[in-house]
């Protein structure tokens, strides 16, 4: 039985897992490892510590589908709509720029429910708090070491974490990346920003006419969302949640500052945008060091194969673009590259 490891439980990793399972006829051991405490990657949904039903999307807010991808990736959208994982965005988002023929979708159960759907469908063994540190070649197999626990062996590996984290891996992998590939990988760049989730008690009223708003006149805040309202979830038993995304210049400037200091700065600026906002009962501040790809890997559309036998490839938005369709494209390219090795 082939043993396959996918590193990264974000959109690309979960898509690779489900596509691999559906396209493989023989027995397959499929593992997904992630260094975080839950799945989602940059499509993460945080829960209030007081009520797990009170949630906030700290990463991607909604999914925009262009006419081109509505046709090209129709089966992916159809599946998520059929399962109720996605539904059309109907709440007002002020300042959103819409191009002709585009559709926007929200995830009623939180944006991470997309990843959870794919992981469940894949039947993969999913492990959290598994931070990969080394990848070595051992007798035509990969030996993968993590921060804690014993190394494990696999026949195929797909790396879907942000490219700078791939370049930090130790072991034989450092010698397997050619000089040309290393230059391509080192040229991949990302923007950085912070996201702040605010959770409120049931019955709290946040009286604004919109569900989301793009802010253009603030040095710190770029986007604010009443997250439950964005997803059309109004409940007397579940308190509202608010999500604030900072601007990229703010994110870059305060990248190495403490989360507490950054949170305080965001609160100060939020008072200018929503004066008199009630005090939340819980907060969650997330630093996105690798938020969105600003420069993708050149001349390797969708994926980069680092080794053929045994197979090792990397994929993700670093090889396409930072949106749902970019991740689908990458996963399809990874599957195409590895189909002869499974």
Coordinates of C-alpha atoms in Angstrom, one line a residue:
X1 CA 0.0 0.0 0.0
X2 CA 1.4 3.4 -1.0
X3 CA 2.0 5.8 1.9
X4 CA 1.3 9.4 1.0
X5 CA 2.0 12.4 3.2
X6 CA 0.5 15.8 2.5
X7 CA 2.0 18.6 4.6
X8 CA -0.4 21.5 5.2
X9 CA -4.2 21.2 6.0
X10 CA -5.2 24.3 4.1
X11 CA -7.2 24.5 0.8
X12 CA -4.5 23.1 -1.5
X13 CA -3.6 20.3 0.9
X14 CA -7.2 19.2 1.5
X15 CA -8.0 19.3 -2.2
X16 CA -4.9 17.2 -3.0
X17 CA -6.1 14.7 -0.4
X18 CA -9.6 14.4 -1.8
X19 CA -8.6 14.3 -5.5
X20 CA -5.9 11.7 -4.8
X21 CA -8.4 9.5 -2.9
X22 CA -11.0 9.8 -5.7
X23 CA -8.5 9.1 -8.5
X24 CA -6.7 6.2 -6.9
X25 CA -8.3 2.8 -7.4
X26 CA -5.9 0.7 -5.2
X27 CA -5.4 0.8 -1.4
X28 CA -3.8 4.0 -0.2
X29 CA -2.6 5.3 3.2
X30 CA -3.1 9.0 3.1
X31 CA -1.9 11.3 6.0
X32 CA -2.2 15.1 6.3
X33 CA 0.0 16.8 8.8
X34 CA -0.3 20.4 9.9
X35 CA 1.7 22.4 12.5
X36 CA -1.4 24.3 13.6
X37 CA -4.1 23.1 16.1
X38 CA -6.8 22.8 13.5
X39 CA -7.4 22.7 9.7
X40 CA -8.0 25.7 7.5
X41 CA -4.6 27.3 6.9
X42 CA -5.3 30.8 5.7
X43 CA -9.0 29.8 5.5
X44 CA -9.2 29.5 9.3
X45 CA -12.3 30.0 11.4
X46 CA -11.9 30.9 15.1
X47 CA -14.4 30.1 17.8
X48 CA -15.3 32.0 20.9
X49 CA -14.0 30.3 24.1
X50 CA -17.4 31.0 25.6
X51 CA -19.5 29.6 22.8
X52 CA -18.1 27.4 20.0
X53 CA -21.1 28.4 17.8
X54 CA -19.9 32.0 17.8
X55 CA -17.2 32.0 15.1
X56 CA -15.2 34.4 13.0
X57 CA -13.4 33.9 9.7
X58 CA -9.9 35.3 10.4
X59 CA -8.5 34.5 6.9
X60 CA -10.4 34.5 3.7
X61 CA -13.8 36.2 4.0
X62 CA -15.7 35.0 1.0
X63 CA -15.0 33.4 -2.3
X64 CA -15.2 35.3 -5.6
X65 CA -15.7 33.2 -8.7
X66 CA -15.1 34.7 -12.2
X67 CA -17.0 33.5 -15.3
X68 CA -13.8 31.8 -16.5
X69 CA -13.5 29.7 -13.4
X70 CA -17.2 29.2 -12.9
X71 CA -16.9 27.1 -16.1
X72 CA -13.5 25.6 -15.6
X73 CA -14.0 24.6 -12.0
X74 CA -17.7 24.1 -12.1
X75 CA -17.6 20.6 -10.5
X76 CA -15.9 22.0 -7.4
X77 CA -18.5 24.8 -6.9
X78 CA -21.4 22.5 -7.7
X79 CA -20.2 20.0 -5.0
X80 CA -19.8 22.7 -2.3
X81 CA -23.2 24.3 -3.1
X82 CA -24.9 20.9 -3.1
X83 CA -23.5 20.0 0.3
X84 CA -24.5 23.5 1.7
X85 CA -20.8 24.3 2.4
X86 CA -21.1 27.4 0.2
X87 CA -24.1 29.6 -0.6
X88 CA -24.3 32.9 -2.5
X89 CA -23.3 36.0 -0.6
X90 CA -26.4 38.1 -0.2
X91 CA -25.4 40.5 2.6
X92 CA -24.2 44.0 1.8
X93 CA -20.5 44.6 1.6
X94 CA -19.7 48.3 1.2
X95 CA -16.8 49.2 -1.1
X96 CA -16.6 45.8 -2.7
X97 CA -15.5 46.1 -6.4
X98 CA -17.5 43.7 -8.5
X99 CA -16.6 42.9 -12.1
X100 CA -19.1 41.8 -14.7
X101 CA -20.2 38.1 -14.3
X102 CA -18.5 37.5 -11.0
X103 CA -20.3 35.6 -8.2
X104 CA -19.5 35.7 -4.5
X105 CA -20.0 32.9 -2.0
X106 CA -19.9 32.6 1.8
X107 CA -19.5 29.5 4.0
X108 CA -22.4 29.5 6.5
X109 CA -20.4 27.2 8.9
X110 CA -17.3 29.3 8.6
X111 CA -14.7 29.4 5.8
X112 CA -12.7 26.5 7.3
X113 CA -15.8 24.2 6.6
X114 CA -14.6 24.0 3.0
X115 CA -11.3 22.4 4.2
X116 CA -13.1 20.2 6.7
X117 CA -15.4 18.9 3.9
X118 CA -12.6 17.9 1.7
X119 CA -10.6 16.3 4.5
X120 CA -13.6 14.3 5.6
X121 CA -14.3 13.2 1.9
X122 CA -10.6 12.2 1.5
X123 CA -10.7 9.8 4.4
X124 CA -7.2 10.9 5.3
X125 CA -5.6 10.5 8.7
X126 CA -5.3 14.2 9.8
X127 CA -2.7 15.1 12.5
X128 CA -2.3 18.5 14.1
X129 CA 0.7 20.0 15.9
X130 CA 2.9 18.0 13.5
X131 CA 5.6 20.5 12.4
X132 CA 7.9 18.9 9.8
X133 CA 11.6 19.7 10.4
X134 CA 13.5 17.3 8.1
X135 CA 13.0 15.2 5.0
X136 CA 15.6 12.6 4.2
X137 CA 16.0 9.8 1.6
X138 CA 16.1 6.3 3.1
X139 CA 16.1 3.2 0.8
X140 CA 14.0 4.8 -1.9
X141 CA 11.5 6.2 0.6
X142 CA 11.1 9.5 2.4
X143 CA 11.9 9.7 6.1
X144 CA 10.0 12.6 7.6
X145 CA 11.0 14.1 11.0
X146 CA 8.8 16.3 13.0
X147 CA 9.4 18.5 16.0
X148 CA 8.2 15.8 18.4
X149 CA 7.9 12.1 18.1
X150 CA 9.6 9.5 15.9
X151 CA 10.4 9.9 12.2
X152 CA 7.9 8.2 9.7
X153 CA 8.4 6.8 6.2
X154 CA 6.4 7.7 3.1
X155 CA 6.5 6.8 -0.6
X156 CA 5.2 10.2 -1.8
X157 CA 5.2 13.7 -0.3
X158 CA 3.3 16.8 -1.3
X159 CA 4.3 20.0 0.5
X160 CA 1.5 22.7 0.5
X161 CA 2.7 25.1 3.1
X162 CA 3.9 28.7 2.2
X163 CA 7.1 28.6 0.2
X164 CA 9.4 30.2 2.8
X165 CA 8.5 27.3 5.2
X166 CA 9.5 24.8 2.5
X167 CA 12.9 26.5 2.2
X168 CA 13.4 26.2 6.0
X169 CA 13.2 22.3 5.9
X170 CA 16.4 20.5 6.8
X171 CA 17.9 17.2 5.7
X172 CA 18.4 15.7 2.2
X173 CA 15.7 17.9 0.7
X174 CA 18.1 20.9 0.8
X175 CA 20.4 19.1 -1.7
X176 CA 17.5 17.9 -3.9
X177 CA 16.4 21.4 -4.7
X178 CA 18.4 22.5 -7.8
X179 CA 20.0 25.9 -7.9
X180 CA 17.4 27.0 -10.5
X181 CA 14.5 25.8 -8.4
X182 CA 15.9 27.5 -5.3
X183 CA 16.1 30.8 -7.1
X184 CA 12.5 30.4 -8.2
X185 CA 11.4 29.5 -4.7
X186 CA 13.3 32.3 -3.1
X187 CA 11.7 34.8 -5.4
X188 CA 8.2 34.0 -4.1
X189 CA 6.9 36.8 -1.9
X190 CA 3.9 37.4 0.3
X191 CA 2.1 40.3 1.8
X192 CA 1.6 40.4 5.6
X193 CA -1.3 41.6 7.7
X194 CA -3.1 41.0 11.0
X195 CA -6.7 39.9 11.6
X196 CA -8.6 40.5 14.8
X197 CA -11.7 38.5 15.8
X198 CA -14.0 40.0 18.4
X199 CA -16.6 37.8 20.1
X200 CA -19.7 39.2 21.9
X201 CA -22.3 38.0 24.3
X202 CA -25.7 36.9 23.0
X203 CA -28.1 39.8 22.6
X204 CA -25.3 42.3 21.9
X205 CA -26.4 44.8 19.1
X206 CA -24.0 46.2 16.6
X207 CA -26.1 48.6 14.7
X208 CA -24.6 49.2 11.2
X209 CA -26.4 48.9 7.8
X210 CA -23.7 46.6 6.3
X211 CA -22.3 43.1 6.9
X212 CA -18.8 44.1 5.7
X213 CA -17.0 47.3 4.7
X214 CA -13.8 48.1 2.9
X215 CA -12.0 51.0 4.6
X216 CA -9.9 53.3 2.4
X217 CA -9.1 56.2 4.7
X218 CA -7.5 54.4 7.7
X219 CA -3.7 53.7 8.0
X220 CA -4.4 50.5 10.1
X221 CA -7.7 49.0 9.1
X222 CA -8.6 47.8 5.6
X223 CA -11.7 45.6 6.1
X224 CA -14.4 45.2 8.8
X225 CA -17.0 42.4 8.9
X226 CA -19.9 41.6 11.1
X227 CA -19.1 38.0 10.6
X228 CA -22.4 36.4 11.5
X229 CA -24.3 39.0 9.5
X230 CA -22.0 38.3 6.5
X231 CA -23.1 34.7 6.6
X232 CA -26.8 35.6 7.3
X233 CA -26.7 34.0 10.8
X234 CA -28.8 36.0 13.3
X235 CA -29.6 34.1 16.5
X236 CA -30.7 35.2 20.0
X237 CA -28.6 32.4 21.5
X238 CA -25.3 33.2 19.7
X239 CA -23.6 36.6 20.1
X240 CA -22.3 38.5 17.1
X241 CA -18.6 38.4 16.0
X242 CA -16.5 41.0 14.3
X243 CA -13.5 40.6 12.1
X244 CA -11.0 43.3 11.4
X245 CA -8.3 43.0 8.7
X246 CA -5.4 45.4 8.8
X247 CA -3.7 47.1 5.8
X248 CA -0.6 45.4 4.4
X249 CA 1.7 48.5 5.3
X250 CA 0.5 48.2 8.9
X251 CA 1.1 44.5 8.9
X252 CA 4.6 44.9 7.6
X253 CA 5.5 47.7 10.0
X254 CA 4.3 45.8 13.1
X255 CA 5.2 42.3 12.0
X256 CA 7.6 41.7 14.9
X257 CA 5.6 43.5 17.5
X258 CA 3.8 41.7 20.3
X259 CA 0.2 40.5 19.6
X260 CA -1.0 42.5 22.6
X261 CA 0.5 45.8 21.3
X262 CA -0.9 45.2 17.8
X263 CA -4.3 44.4 19.2
X264 CA -4.3 47.6 21.2
X265 CA -3.4 49.7 18.1
X266 CA -6.2 48.1 16.1
X267 CA -8.7 48.8 18.9
X268 CA -7.6 52.5 18.9
X269 CA -8.3 52.8 15.2
X270 CA -11.5 50.8 15.4
X271 CA -12.9 53.4 17.7
X272 CA -12.6 55.9 14.8
X273 CA -14.6 53.7 12.5
X274 CA -17.1 52.2 14.9
X275 CA -17.3 54.6 17.9
X276 CA -18.9 53.3 21.0
X277 CA -18.5 49.6 20.1
X278 CA -19.5 47.3 23.0
X279 CA -16.7 45.5 24.8
X280 CA -16.1 42.0 23.5
X281 CA -16.1 39.0 25.9
X282 CA -13.2 37.4 24.0
X283 CA -10.7 38.3 21.3
X284 CA -8.4 36.4 18.9
X285 CA -5.6 38.2 17.1
X286 CA -3.9 36.4 14.2
X287 CA -0.7 37.4 12.5
X288 CA -0.6 36.4 8.8
X289 CA 3.1 36.6 8.0
X290 CA 2.3 34.9 4.7
X291 CA -1.0 36.4 3.8
X292 CA -1.3 36.6 0.1
X293 CA 1.1 35.9 -2.7
X294 CA 2.5 39.0 -4.3
X295 CA 5.0 37.2 -6.6
X296 CA 4.3 33.6 -7.5
X297 CA 7.0 31.1 -8.6
X298 CA 8.0 31.8 -12.2
X299 CA 7.8 29.1 -15.0
X300 CA 6.3 26.3 -12.8
X301 CA 2.5 26.6 -13.2
X302 CA 0.7 25.0 -10.3
X303 CA 3.4 23.0 -8.7
X304 CA 7.1 22.2 -8.6
X305 CA 8.4 18.6 -8.7
X306 CA 11.6 18.4 -6.6
X307 CA 12.2 14.6 -7.0
X308 CA 10.6 11.9 -9.1
X309 CA 11.4 8.5 -7.5
X310 CA 10.4 8.6 -4.7
X311 CA 8.0 11.5 -5.6
X312 CA 8.2 14.8 -3.9
X313 CA 6.4 18.0 -5.1
X314 CA 5.3 21.3 -3.7
X315 CA 2.1 23.1 -4.5
X316 CA -0.2 25.9 -3.2
X317 CA -0.9 29.5 -4.0
X318 CA 2.8 30.2 -4.2
X319 CA 2.7 28.6 -7.6
X320 CA -0.6 30.2 -8.8
X321 CA -2.5 33.0 -7.0
X322 CA -4.0 33.5 -3.6
X323 CA -7.6 32.6 -4.1
X324 CA -9.8 29.4 -4.1
X325 CA -9.4 28.9 -7.8
X326 CA -5.6 29.3 -7.5
X327 CA -5.6 26.5 -5.0
X328 CA -7.8 24.2 -7.1
X329 CA -5.5 24.8 -10.1
X330 CA -2.4 23.9 -8.0
X331 CA -4.1 20.7 -6.6
X332 CA -5.0 19.6 -10.1
X333 CA -1.4 20.2 -11.3
X334 CA 0.0 18.2 -8.4
X335 CA -2.3 15.3 -9.2
X336 CA -1.3 15.4 -12.8
X337 CA 2.4 15.4 -11.9
X338 CA 2.1 12.4 -9.4
X339 CA -0.4 10.2 -11.3
X340 CA 2.4 8.1 -12.8
X341 CA 4.0 7.4 -9.4
X342 CA 1.0 6.1 -7.4

